[in-house]
XYZ file of C-alpha atoms in Angstrom:
773
model
C 0.023 -0.327 -0.108
C 2.732 2.526 0.796
C 4.404 1.815 -2.477
C 1.195 2.161 -4.502
C 0.520 5.372 -2.368
C 4.218 6.542 -3.335
C 3.746 6.124 -7.115
C 0.371 7.771 -7.084
C 2.206 10.900 -5.283
C 4.789 10.546 -8.072
C 1.956 10.580 -11.077
C 0.504 13.491 -9.095
C 3.240 15.497 -9.147
C 3.971 15.125 -12.797
C 0.479 16.423 -13.788
C 0.322 20.448 -14.281
C -0.875 22.092 -11.119
C -3.239 25.188 -11.194
C -3.494 27.183 -8.449
C -7.072 26.970 -6.614
C -7.359 30.705 -6.761
C -6.651 30.738 -10.347
C -9.236 27.987 -10.759
C -11.918 30.066 -8.822
C -11.058 33.063 -10.595
C -11.497 31.230 -13.818
C -14.769 29.944 -12.892
C -16.389 32.635 -11.499
C -15.444 34.365 -14.806
C -17.269 31.964 -16.727
C -20.140 31.870 -14.739
C -20.293 35.653 -15.271
C -19.577 35.927 -18.956
C -20.809 32.775 -20.395
C -23.247 30.849 -18.050
C -25.179 34.118 -17.611
C -25.530 34.510 -21.425
C -26.666 31.014 -21.885
C -29.488 31.554 -19.150
C -30.481 34.980 -20.356
C -30.543 34.332 -24.071
C -30.302 30.578 -24.919
C -31.995 28.483 -22.945
C -35.353 29.244 -23.693
C -34.695 27.326 -27.164
C -32.298 24.696 -26.138
C -33.476 22.843 -22.860
C -34.545 19.518 -21.711
C -38.041 20.061 -23.407
C -37.196 22.354 -26.458
C -34.147 21.038 -27.776
C -33.758 23.379 -30.879
C -31.459 22.109 -33.247
C -30.988 18.951 -30.740
C -29.024 21.042 -28.399
C -29.583 20.869 -24.690
C -27.522 23.732 -22.764
C -28.554 22.501 -19.251
C -25.483 20.762 -19.114
C -23.232 23.506 -20.248
C -22.976 25.931 -17.106
C -19.885 24.654 -15.746
C -16.285 25.282 -17.243
C -15.712 21.483 -17.345
C -18.194 21.278 -19.900
C -15.895 23.006 -22.475
C -13.801 19.665 -22.280
C -16.477 17.225 -22.275
C -18.769 18.814 -24.803
C -16.186 20.565 -26.928
C -17.596 20.031 -30.804
C -20.888 21.487 -29.376
C -19.108 24.434 -27.694
C -17.125 25.150 -31.047
C -20.319 25.472 -33.104
C -21.884 27.633 -30.353
C -18.856 30.145 -30.635
C -19.151 30.095 -34.263
C -22.611 30.970 -34.409
C -22.441 33.579 -31.669
C -19.306 35.067 -33.524
C -21.393 35.455 -36.723
C -24.661 36.897 -35.207
C -26.664 34.011 -35.750
C -27.337 33.353 -32.353
C -29.072 34.559 -30.503
C -31.962 34.598 -33.096
C -34.123 37.912 -33.167
C -36.830 36.097 -31.705
C -34.687 35.948 -28.428
C -33.599 38.615 -26.118
C -30.795 40.662 -27.565
C -27.184 40.254 -26.877
C -25.048 43.524 -26.455
C -21.882 43.652 -28.600
C -19.646 44.071 -25.189
C -21.237 40.832 -23.820
C -20.869 39.182 -26.811
C -17.139 39.812 -27.297
C -16.760 39.123 -23.505
C -18.479 35.580 -23.786
C -16.456 34.883 -27.030
C -12.978 36.001 -24.923
C -13.806 34.050 -22.116
C -14.854 30.992 -23.919
C -11.634 31.104 -25.891
C -9.490 31.171 -22.734
C -11.154 28.116 -21.377
C -10.831 26.438 -24.861
C -7.020 27.125 -24.152
C -7.166 25.531 -20.564
C -8.784 22.918 -21.653
C -6.102 22.122 -24.291
C -3.227 22.651 -22.012
C -4.425 19.617 -19.941
C -4.310 17.356 -22.412
C -0.866 15.693 -23.783
C 0.387 16.947 -27.205
C -0.260 14.478 -29.863
C 1.524 14.663 -33.383
C -0.927 12.176 -34.964
C -0.231 9.365 -37.284
C -0.054 9.412 -40.799
C -0.605 6.451 -43.085
C 1.454 4.998 -45.640
C 0.253 6.290 -48.948
C 0.864 6.140 -52.516
C 1.676 9.002 -54.966
C -1.283 10.791 -56.300
C -1.351 11.477 -60.053
C 0.177 14.807 -59.478
C 2.740 13.820 -57.322
C 3.551 10.950 -59.861
C 3.932 13.336 -62.713
C 5.916 15.629 -60.874
C 8.251 13.089 -59.275
C 8.967 11.514 -62.708
C 9.495 15.011 -64.342
C 12.185 16.121 -61.835
C 13.705 12.729 -61.515
C 13.924 11.308 -65.247
C 13.193 14.816 -67.264
C 10.104 13.061 -68.487
C 6.649 14.818 -68.769
C 4.347 11.932 -68.408
C 0.492 13.003 -68.278
C -0.787 11.139 -65.288
C -3.938 12.875 -65.136
C -4.714 11.183 -68.660
C -3.181 7.907 -68.216
C -4.451 7.157 -64.512
C -7.857 7.096 -63.044
C -8.649 9.987 -60.947
C -7.691 10.088 -57.370
C -10.327 9.968 -54.629
C -10.813 12.993 -52.836
C -11.942 13.374 -49.166
C -12.012 16.352 -46.825
C -11.564 18.502 -50.060
C -7.982 16.932 -51.089
C -6.751 14.343 -53.316
C -3.638 13.367 -51.186
C -5.468 12.163 -48.139
C -3.649 8.944 -47.274
C -6.819 7.006 -46.367
C -8.135 6.718 -49.770
C -5.133 6.463 -51.893
C -5.518 2.756 -52.584
C -4.209 0.874 -55.226
C -6.461 -1.448 -57.443
C -5.176 -3.886 -59.907
C -6.368 -1.935 -62.962
C -3.936 1.092 -61.085
C -1.215 -1.287 -60.832
C -1.600 -2.516 -64.477
C -1.429 1.030 -65.527
C 1.876 1.458 -63.270
C 3.589 -1.319 -65.267
C 2.727 0.071 -68.542
C 3.563 3.898 -67.633
C 6.997 2.527 -66.082
C 7.746 0.893 -69.570
C 6.811 4.222 -71.365
C 8.275 6.721 -69.095
C 11.981 4.908 -69.175
C 11.893 4.458 -72.879
C 11.393 7.953 -72.967
C 13.885 8.951 -70.637
C 16.701 6.896 -71.877
C 15.853 6.711 -75.728
C 17.363 3.333 -76.009
C 14.460 1.941 -78.041
C 14.529 1.918 -81.855
C 13.276 5.364 -83.294
C 10.020 5.164 -85.502
C 9.918 6.385 -89.051
C 10.310 10.309 -89.013
C 6.970 12.210 -89.474
C 5.978 15.304 -90.508
C 3.603 17.865 -88.843
C 2.144 20.724 -90.035
C 0.685 23.417 -88.171
C -1.572 25.723 -90.289
C -2.073 29.209 -89.668
C -5.576 28.790 -88.054
C -3.845 26.359 -85.660
C -1.255 28.967 -84.203
C -1.645 31.451 -81.510
C -1.130 34.941 -82.077
C 1.098 36.867 -79.237
C 1.376 40.592 -78.558
C 5.068 40.618 -79.266
C 4.964 40.208 -82.996
C 4.892 36.601 -83.226
C 2.950 33.416 -83.264
C 3.663 30.195 -81.240
C 2.246 26.710 -80.863
C 2.536 24.021 -78.004
C 2.663 20.158 -78.650
C 3.998 17.070 -77.354
C 6.776 14.823 -78.606
C 6.980 11.278 -77.899
C 10.784 10.660 -78.273
C 13.896 12.110 -76.929
C 15.426 12.671 -80.325
C 16.149 15.617 -82.778
C 13.602 17.371 -84.435
C 13.614 19.967 -87.409
C 11.324 22.886 -86.573
C 10.748 24.945 -89.448
C 8.788 28.635 -89.441
C 7.353 30.028 -92.567
C 7.065 33.852 -92.876
C 5.025 35.594 -95.148
C 4.651 39.381 -96.257
C 6.716 42.060 -97.822
C 6.723 45.053 -96.000
C 9.917 45.949 -94.216
C 11.762 49.184 -93.336
C 12.958 50.104 -96.755
C 12.978 46.594 -97.780
C 15.858 45.641 -95.148
C 15.631 42.155 -93.733
C 13.903 41.948 -90.358
C 15.478 39.938 -87.842
C 13.600 36.981 -86.077
C 13.939 34.821 -82.956
C 13.011 31.225 -82.955
C 12.232 30.243 -79.507
C 11.710 26.830 -77.879
C 10.677 26.556 -74.499
C 11.238 30.244 -73.691
C 14.929 29.988 -75.002
C 16.217 31.382 -78.279
C 17.840 28.774 -80.127
C 18.137 30.537 -83.414
C 18.165 34.218 -84.801
C 17.546 34.639 -88.685
C 17.238 37.542 -91.040
C 13.943 37.396 -92.882
C 14.157 38.691 -96.334
C 11.589 41.646 -97.683
C 10.987 43.394 -100.500
C 8.917 46.481 -101.917
C 5.467 45.973 -102.489
C 4.418 43.949 -105.619
C 1.495 44.667 -107.844
C 0.033 41.277 -108.298
C -1.864 39.371 -105.677
C -0.402 36.221 -106.910
C 3.287 37.473 -106.477
C 2.434 38.652 -103.102
C 0.832 35.339 -102.135
C 4.003 33.755 -103.483
C 6.484 35.914 -101.092
C 7.311 33.476 -98.614
C 10.614 32.559 -96.912
C 11.241 29.658 -94.555
C 13.812 29.252 -91.611
C 14.544 25.764 -89.608
C 16.528 24.987 -86.856
C 17.306 21.181 -85.874
C 17.515 20.540 -82.260
C 17.089 17.793 -79.666
C 14.091 17.675 -77.587
C 13.318 15.797 -74.699
C 10.109 13.537 -74.715
C 7.278 15.653 -73.484
C 5.440 19.056 -73.791
C 7.145 21.932 -75.933
C 6.116 25.393 -76.950
C 7.621 26.713 -80.138
C 7.611 30.465 -81.063
C 8.529 32.717 -83.636
C 8.870 36.461 -82.736
C 10.339 39.493 -85.132
C 12.514 42.007 -83.454
C 12.091 45.455 -83.275
C 9.497 48.162 -81.861
C 8.000 48.121 -85.376
C 6.631 44.598 -85.036
C 5.949 44.088 -81.289
C 1.989 44.130 -81.908
C -0.370 41.255 -82.097
C -0.251 39.377 -85.441
C -3.743 39.627 -87.251
C -5.714 36.522 -87.949
C -4.883 34.625 -90.906
C -7.485 36.213 -93.783
C -9.591 34.241 -95.952
C -8.537 33.306 -99.375
C -10.010 35.132 -102.447
C -9.927 33.172 -105.785
C -7.602 30.813 -104.527
C -4.951 33.013 -103.210
C -4.590 35.005 -99.881
C -5.032 38.616 -100.144
C -2.141 41.125 -99.889
C -0.315 41.004 -96.547
C -0.318 44.024 -94.316
C 3.597 43.297 -92.927
C 5.626 40.619 -92.321
C 4.786 37.868 -89.822
C 5.443 34.098 -89.104
C 2.595 32.535 -90.597
C 2.680 28.877 -90.114
C 5.046 25.923 -88.687
C 6.060 22.269 -89.137
C 7.884 19.936 -87.601
C 9.740 16.620 -88.580
C 11.130 13.807 -86.531
C 12.511 11.925 -84.751
C 15.768 11.603 -85.923
C 18.670 10.030 -84.144
C 21.091 12.088 -82.392
C 24.338 12.669 -84.357
C 26.515 13.239 -81.194
C 25.675 9.628 -79.523
C 23.218 8.032 -76.901
C 24.932 10.201 -73.888
C 23.641 13.481 -75.324
C 20.088 12.393 -75.508
C 19.479 12.232 -71.877
C 21.456 13.801 -68.887
C 20.537 10.678 -67.044
C 23.694 8.928 -69.088
C 26.535 9.946 -67.338
C 28.590 7.266 -69.324
C 28.058 5.102 -72.218
C 26.125 1.968 -70.955
C 27.815 0.063 -73.751
C 31.278 0.262 -71.657
C 29.867 -2.184 -69.258
C 27.922 -3.052 -66.100
C 29.941 -0.468 -63.990
C 28.589 2.296 -66.033
C 24.796 0.973 -65.848
C 25.465 0.858 -62.033
C 26.559 4.686 -61.840
C 23.380 5.676 -63.959
C 21.112 3.569 -61.883
C 22.502 3.991 -58.334
C 21.492 7.708 -58.350
C 18.192 7.289 -59.985
C 17.195 4.900 -57.351
C 18.107 7.349 -54.566
C 16.104 10.339 -55.960
C 13.228 7.800 -56.698
C 13.045 6.017 -53.159
C 14.077 9.647 -51.220
C 16.543 7.640 -49.402
C 20.155 5.992 -49.653
C 20.017 2.935 -51.569
C 21.454 -0.250 -50.039
C 23.990 -2.476 -52.148
C 21.158 -5.195 -52.232
C 18.776 -2.920 -53.720
C 21.319 -1.840 -56.395
C 22.380 -5.596 -57.284
C 18.548 -6.492 -57.646
C 18.293 -3.614 -60.105
C 21.404 -4.821 -62.032
C 20.106 -8.215 -61.911
C 17.339 -7.061 -64.155
C 19.660 -5.156 -66.338
C 21.898 -8.066 -66.750
C 18.935 -10.506 -67.452
C 17.736 -7.917 -70.410
C 21.351 -8.137 -71.850
C 21.116 -11.996 -71.836
C 18.001 -11.758 -74.006
C 19.720 -9.551 -76.699
C 18.676 -6.113 -75.663
C 21.142 -3.060 -76.113
C 22.938 -1.626 -73.006
C 20.533 1.322 -73.143
C 17.677 -0.716 -72.970
C 18.969 -2.694 -70.113
C 18.925 0.483 -68.300
C 15.537 1.373 -69.293
C 14.694 -2.210 -67.690
C 16.216 -1.227 -64.464
C 14.256 2.334 -64.261
C 11.372 0.295 -65.158
C 11.899 -1.658 -61.951
C 12.380 1.283 -59.835
C 8.979 2.791 -60.925
C 7.024 -0.197 -59.897
C 9.016 -0.341 -56.748
C 6.696 -0.017 -53.630
C 9.672 2.478 -52.471
C 8.876 4.559 -55.315
C 5.009 4.499 -55.497
C 4.284 4.812 -51.855
C 5.636 7.313 -49.240
C 6.701 4.989 -46.490
C 7.408 6.124 -42.818
C 8.885 3.845 -40.322
C 7.022 3.574 -36.987
C 9.177 4.831 -33.974
C 10.663 2.394 -31.539
C 8.978 3.968 -28.978
C 5.627 5.134 -28.573
C 6.498 8.731 -30.067
C 9.513 10.283 -31.960
C 10.112 12.849 -34.467
C 10.259 11.572 -37.945
C 13.735 11.085 -39.589
C 15.652 13.676 -41.493
C 14.939 11.755 -44.539
C 11.136 11.660 -43.745
C 10.897 15.174 -43.132
C 12.429 15.956 -46.428
C 10.021 14.167 -48.086
C 7.189 15.748 -46.148
C 8.631 19.202 -47.100
C 9.276 18.463 -50.749
C 5.857 16.925 -51.532
C 4.127 19.795 -49.562
C 5.415 22.610 -51.290
C 6.480 20.874 -54.488
C 4.372 17.827 -54.807
C 7.443 16.194 -55.769
C 10.581 14.378 -54.332
C 13.313 16.112 -52.580
C 16.248 17.390 -54.987
C 19.765 16.603 -54.335
C 20.548 19.372 -52.079
C 17.265 18.487 -49.732
C 18.115 14.936 -49.874
C 22.196 15.417 -49.036
C 21.281 17.495 -46.030
C 18.687 14.884 -44.662
C 21.304 12.144 -45.256
C 23.854 14.052 -43.258
C 21.230 14.639 -40.717
C 21.709 18.181 -40.765
C 18.355 19.068 -41.797
C 17.207 19.919 -37.969
C 20.376 22.004 -37.581
C 19.445 25.717 -36.202
C 18.417 27.808 -39.165
C 18.982 24.922 -41.870
C 14.985 23.806 -42.156
C 14.328 27.526 -42.251
C 16.630 28.268 -45.125
C 15.316 25.191 -47.179
C 11.688 26.394 -47.109
C 12.968 29.695 -48.388
C 14.592 27.871 -51.295
C 11.912 25.620 -52.064
C 9.208 28.535 -51.811
C 11.237 30.813 -54.320
C 11.730 27.506 -56.644
C 9.434 27.470 -59.807
C 8.152 24.018 -58.625
C 6.351 25.521 -55.653
C 3.910 26.795 -58.277
C 2.616 23.012 -57.329
C 0.776 24.862 -54.285
C -1.170 26.922 -56.617
C -2.226 24.384 -58.653
C -2.727 21.489 -56.322
C -3.451 23.083 -52.796
C -5.260 26.465 -53.889
C -6.886 24.600 -56.647
C -8.679 22.059 -54.368
C -8.951 24.554 -51.570
C -10.759 27.301 -53.689
C -12.722 24.585 -55.854
C -11.209 26.134 -59.186
C -10.441 22.618 -60.354
C -14.103 22.005 -60.757
C -14.282 24.765 -63.334
C -13.807 22.655 -66.070
C -16.917 20.793 -65.477
C -19.343 24.059 -65.643
C -20.758 24.987 -68.602
C -22.825 28.278 -68.806
C -25.624 28.357 -71.173
C -24.150 29.472 -74.621
C -27.687 31.460 -75.679
C -27.126 33.540 -72.519
C -23.432 33.775 -72.529
C -22.020 33.756 -75.692
C -18.864 34.914 -74.750
C -17.983 31.952 -72.639
C -15.450 29.400 -74.193
C -13.083 26.907 -72.874
C -10.237 29.344 -73.466
C -11.941 31.863 -71.250
C -12.444 29.150 -68.808
C -8.878 28.489 -68.957
C -7.715 32.367 -68.193
C -10.081 32.274 -65.429
C -8.254 29.351 -63.885
C -4.958 30.818 -64.612
C -6.040 34.371 -62.965
C -6.635 32.555 -59.908
C -3.375 30.411 -59.935
C -1.277 33.466 -60.505
C -2.998 35.263 -57.658
C -2.355 32.914 -55.149
C 1.407 32.150 -56.330
C 1.662 35.976 -55.966
C 0.652 36.134 -52.643
C 2.647 33.294 -51.898
C 5.872 33.980 -53.558
C 5.828 37.824 -52.626
C 4.966 37.251 -49.100
C 2.161 39.290 -49.155
C -0.366 39.855 -46.279
C -3.281 36.965 -46.163
C -5.881 39.977 -45.983
C -5.138 40.575 -49.689
C -7.047 37.213 -50.655
C -10.189 39.504 -49.664
C -8.913 43.445 -50.281
C -6.497 42.967 -53.193
C -6.667 46.009 -55.352
C -4.627 44.191 -58.393
C -5.702 41.210 -60.573
C -3.658 38.868 -63.236
C -5.166 39.327 -66.506
C -4.599 38.981 -70.178
C -6.446 40.490 -73.265
C -9.014 37.974 -73.394
C -10.346 38.196 -69.584
C -9.790 41.888 -69.180
C -12.222 42.234 -72.335
C -14.469 39.798 -70.506
C -14.122 42.118 -67.148
C -14.574 45.311 -69.334
C -11.234 46.438 -68.176
C -9.875 48.620 -71.264
C -5.727 48.806 -72.027
C -5.045 45.370 -71.889
C -3.931 43.200 -75.237
C -2.224 39.742 -76.060
C -2.498 36.379 -74.412
C 0.045 37.091 -71.785
C -0.938 37.268 -68.126
C 0.364 40.434 -66.359
C -0.332 42.322 -62.852
C -3.001 44.793 -63.523
C -4.140 47.581 -61.021
C -8.139 47.323 -61.057
C -10.631 49.727 -59.437
C -11.539 47.899 -55.856
C -15.133 48.979 -55.945
C -15.335 46.158 -58.821
C -12.669 43.822 -58.736
C -9.798 42.561 -56.503
C -9.527 39.546 -54.200
C -10.552 35.799 -55.123
C -14.542 36.951 -54.681
C -14.281 38.914 -57.417
C -12.659 36.398 -60.045
C -14.300 34.952 -62.615
C -13.280 31.503 -61.579
C -15.449 31.864 -58.268
C -18.205 33.592 -59.723
C -18.748 31.043 -62.018
C -18.269 28.187 -60.049
C -21.173 29.567 -57.957
C -23.733 29.957 -60.212
C -25.999 27.911 -62.260
C -25.592 27.608 -66.041
C -28.554 30.222 -66.691
C -28.266 32.578 -63.751
C -26.310 33.545 -60.623
C -27.259 31.883 -57.162
C -26.930 33.992 -54.168
C -27.097 30.730 -52.128
C -24.355 28.796 -53.506
C -22.194 32.170 -53.251
C -23.141 32.595 -49.826
C -22.454 29.157 -48.815
C -18.929 29.516 -50.729
C -17.973 32.457 -48.518
C -19.186 30.360 -45.420
C -17.482 27.667 -46.186
C -14.498 28.444 -48.147
C -13.469 31.805 -46.813
C -14.408 31.450 -43.393
C -14.549 28.086 -42.745
C -18.127 27.557 -41.056
C -20.187 25.731 -43.496
C -23.968 25.814 -42.934
C -25.445 22.418 -42.559
C -26.956 20.514 -45.186
C -30.751 21.287 -45.745
C -32.966 18.863 -43.727
C -34.320 16.247 -46.415
C -38.063 17.398 -45.829
C -37.613 20.644 -46.738
C -38.768 21.916 -50.092
C -36.016 23.703 -52.410
C -36.170 27.027 -54.154
C -39.422 27.193 -56.537
C -37.148 27.700 -59.795
C -39.955 28.194 -62.020
C -40.562 31.628 -60.237
C -36.997 32.793 -60.688
C -36.448 35.254 -63.280
C -35.005 38.944 -62.291
C -32.863 39.586 -59.656
C -35.601 41.012 -57.841
C -38.020 38.065 -58.294
C -35.052 35.931 -56.996
C -34.623 38.060 -53.957
C -38.588 37.557 -53.503
C -38.100 33.845 -53.940
C -35.284 33.688 -51.395
C -37.364 36.020 -48.987
C -40.248 33.467 -49.396
C -37.810 30.693 -48.677
C -36.487 32.218 -45.405
C -40.125 32.505 -44.150
C -39.624 29.058 -42.931
C -38.140 29.009 -39.705
C -36.027 25.793 -40.760
C -34.589 27.482 -43.657
C -34.109 30.941 -42.196
C -31.228 29.466 -39.778
C -28.984 28.908 -42.527
C -30.161 31.333 -45.212
C -30.251 34.404 -42.783
C -26.587 34.597 -43.390
C -25.967 32.919 -46.637
C -28.413 34.819 -48.821
C -27.024 38.369 -47.696
C -23.389 37.249 -48.270
C -24.657 35.986 -51.744
C -26.260 38.942 -52.683
C -23.461 41.322 -52.142
C -22.015 39.473 -55.353
C -24.942 40.094 -57.266
C -23.305 42.625 -59.222
C -21.555 39.894 -61.325
C -23.168 37.828 -63.632
C -23.032 33.817 -63.937
C -19.561 34.335 -65.914
C -18.152 37.094 -63.496
C -19.015 40.205 -65.772
C -19.944 43.380 -64.139
C -23.344 44.535 -64.372
C -25.691 47.120 -62.925
C -28.986 45.515 -64.006
C -30.613 42.066 -64.530
C -32.517 42.427 -67.584
C -34.399 45.482 -66.671
C -34.192 45.347 -63.113
C -31.307 47.250 -61.470
C -29.154 45.035 -59.412
C -29.420 45.490 -55.292
C -25.984 44.100 -54.252
C -26.740 44.182 -50.441
C -28.140 43.120 -47.176
C -28.412 42.944 -43.620
C -26.479 40.320 -41.690
C -27.843 38.206 -38.645
C -25.888 40.879 -36.472
C -27.869 43.644 -37.991
C -24.839 44.749 -39.970
C -26.081 46.483 -43.437
C -24.059 46.891 -46.496
C -24.933 47.332 -50.075
C -21.941 47.016 -52.456
C -19.432 44.324 -53.302
C -16.482 46.502 -51.767
C -18.660 46.980 -48.442
C -19.113 43.392 -48.447
C -15.226 42.807 -48.694
C -14.857 45.311 -45.868
C -17.181 43.479 -43.658
C -15.469 40.196 -44.221
C -12.203 41.723 -43.366
C -13.433 41.965 -40.224
C -13.769 38.190 -39.957
C -10.021 37.914 -40.997
C -9.215 35.565 -37.870
C -11.581 33.255 -39.423
C -10.129 33.319 -42.411
C -6.588 32.828 -41.055
C -7.802 29.783 -38.874
C -9.781 28.172 -42.056
C -6.455 28.583 -44.243
C -4.532 27.013 -41.677
C -6.594 24.298 -41.290
C -6.866 23.689 -44.943
C -3.237 23.796 -45.621
C -2.004 21.690 -42.433
C -4.660 18.994 -43.857
C -3.029 18.902 -47.204
C 0.533 19.406 -45.770
C -0.127 16.276 -43.377
C -2.164 14.094 -45.896
C -4.989 13.487 -43.089
C -7.632 14.910 -41.563
C -7.416 16.868 -38.418
C -8.509 15.499 -34.917
C -9.397 17.491 -32.023
C -5.530 17.030 -30.574
C -4.773 19.414 -33.661
C -6.830 22.370 -32.271
C -4.143 23.852 -29.991
C -1.553 23.102 -33.002
C -3.940 25.401 -35.325
C -4.438 27.914 -32.816
C -0.797 28.325 -32.001
C 0.107 28.700 -35.779
C -2.658 31.447 -35.981
C -1.446 33.293 -33.381
C 2.050 33.259 -34.325
C 1.183 34.149 -37.983
C -0.760 36.932 -36.599
C 2.140 38.250 -34.438
C 4.542 38.172 -37.271
C 2.056 40.355 -39.684
C -0.114 38.011 -40.933
C 1.929 37.115 -44.151
C 1.325 34.090 -46.271
C 4.797 32.420 -46.011
C 4.558 32.582 -42.078
C 1.730 29.860 -42.609
C 3.936 27.719 -44.660
C 6.452 28.149 -41.804
C 4.758 27.739 -38.901
C 3.196 24.354 -40.330
C 6.656 23.208 -41.062
C 7.682 23.991 -37.657
C 4.469 22.370 -36.212
C 4.523 19.250 -34.040
C 2.119 17.158 -36.376
C 4.596 17.859 -39.455
C 7.691 17.171 -37.540
C 6.457 14.116 -35.561
C 4.652 10.687 -35.768
C 2.823 8.728 -33.199
C 2.928 5.011 -33.086
C 0.194 2.667 -32.156
C -0.505 4.042 -28.677
C -1.257 7.982 -27.908
C 1.736 9.120 -26.018
C 3.094 12.789 -25.654
C 6.196 13.455 -27.673
C 8.565 16.811 -27.506
C 10.182 18.115 -30.421
C 13.244 20.454 -30.420
C 13.004 23.643 -32.324
C 14.764 23.840 -35.576
C 14.864 27.431 -36.023
């Protein structure tokens, strides 16, 4: 008994102690600021007899209920903060009392969180999703593999397609992995015999006009080989007949500069039609997608090329100037300077023997497995290459077979972390490197990051911080815009939206792509330039090209290239005024204040309304026509008390965006009815313009910060957040706000957080992770 009592005393001494006076003071404050409000404003609807919303508050009067009824308390805090509760039918709650209620409740949350041990959670082994697979293959082998077209869509949960619990492997997918490995290895090494060269012509109507006096096309080549690219130039008018210089550009790099001959105007149409010259360049191209451009040099030619004219009597009409008219591409041809030049992977000639093949295969396996490769693993890959050699394959093809084996290995296809020897532990440096690179790049660690991890230097003071800075500055961090922002803001779904062609004749697939690009560039700018998070709502700039600017009614912007443009904040600026978001939240024939209001609550503020009850009738669409009748229909819909609980906040927010039609164009009328872009929120605050709505949302910036943190942490971890993650989220938000509220601070604090740096085993036990700052 003495021994047992002694052990109990030791355990009690390890538990955090809260002074009795402090506990009493906290309890008194809770009674005065929280319990009093419940009794005066809430229990009329939420009691044992009338449990409105299935909520009975009779057991919520003590501070201890914050720990036992946490989920309910979180919802209560959200509704009180938004002004939805107490409802208009209940006694009003003064703003001072509301703020005191929320402040005391937040303190109670923090006290409850401190009483439970920290928990980093557990991340399941998971396969690479399509984006991660494609990016990893691109960065390791230099092959741009279209995984989105070759593999079935990844399952999505919690809004993201990188959540481990749903990233399973079916027999069909495994079969596609085997086929893809063969294709990718062949494209990377180029050891297979090349097919007969083909001729591809890109006629004038197939090329894109650009605003630097040129044209371009984008196409995909299947083989790493040499190709002949030819530019056809048409026209007569040059400065006094002098030759015009022209750059031939491939993938953004000038590969050749040529002189285009010109001469004075001819008198006959036939002669003018015959005035053409062609200019070619032979170059090596890796397998994958490439952009070919021809652009005239000189201020006289830096203007958009006119569309190709229609032929008259079999001939083209006289040209108005010199311009590249069409392209053609021939190939593939065997590279003239040998196998080694066809790929950076071949650091030596495989024909020299197995030692060379080992030197080629080992670093590829290291990058693919995201760790050092054991001698036994390399021997197995060499055995594959040697077996291919005995079957009569060339040395280069033997390398391909070894790479195929790498690409179907579980070590490549899955991100696998080892369980700690104890119950808790920080993840290894190598595992941390993979977590970091797949978070920011959706790809494997590069040589620098992998080397630091191998040397166990990643957690040295300042090193991890430096690597975050480096990875964010790299163009591969665009993956955050494409994969995280595209799913968080739901713009990935825009391709499935088809506005009515009769009501919106200017809509096109090209315009839809421009809208997605605008949002991606906007997010990328805020991230890379480390802009304040508030600019997601309040920015006075946008990223536009000529087509999108014309759609928005903004003058002075021409050409296909996107650029940062200052806009009128009364009409544009921030994600809520972007065409991608406005089109997503509309129906094909009209706007939807309900969808737009729900989007603001869910995506922006992280407070989604509940799903409508199954027995509640939907909106009577037959009575919806003009904006006025839409308001009336929604007003009648809100007259139902059950509907009003959600629509009283959704609808006013959505009506605040009614100045934008179903494709995001600005308007002041819907038909003949003037737009009324305003409303009254449940807390009684009124607004009348989109700019005033954004100003109100700015007051909810803490909710936006919390929601952004929760979404990004979910994406970074590849798992859903649990109750034990709440203190981490709150700590990240607090540190971000204290540092100035800039975007990169969210990324850095997530990387430094306990869930990102540590791993729980099978049992729940606290763990401490040393700071790596």
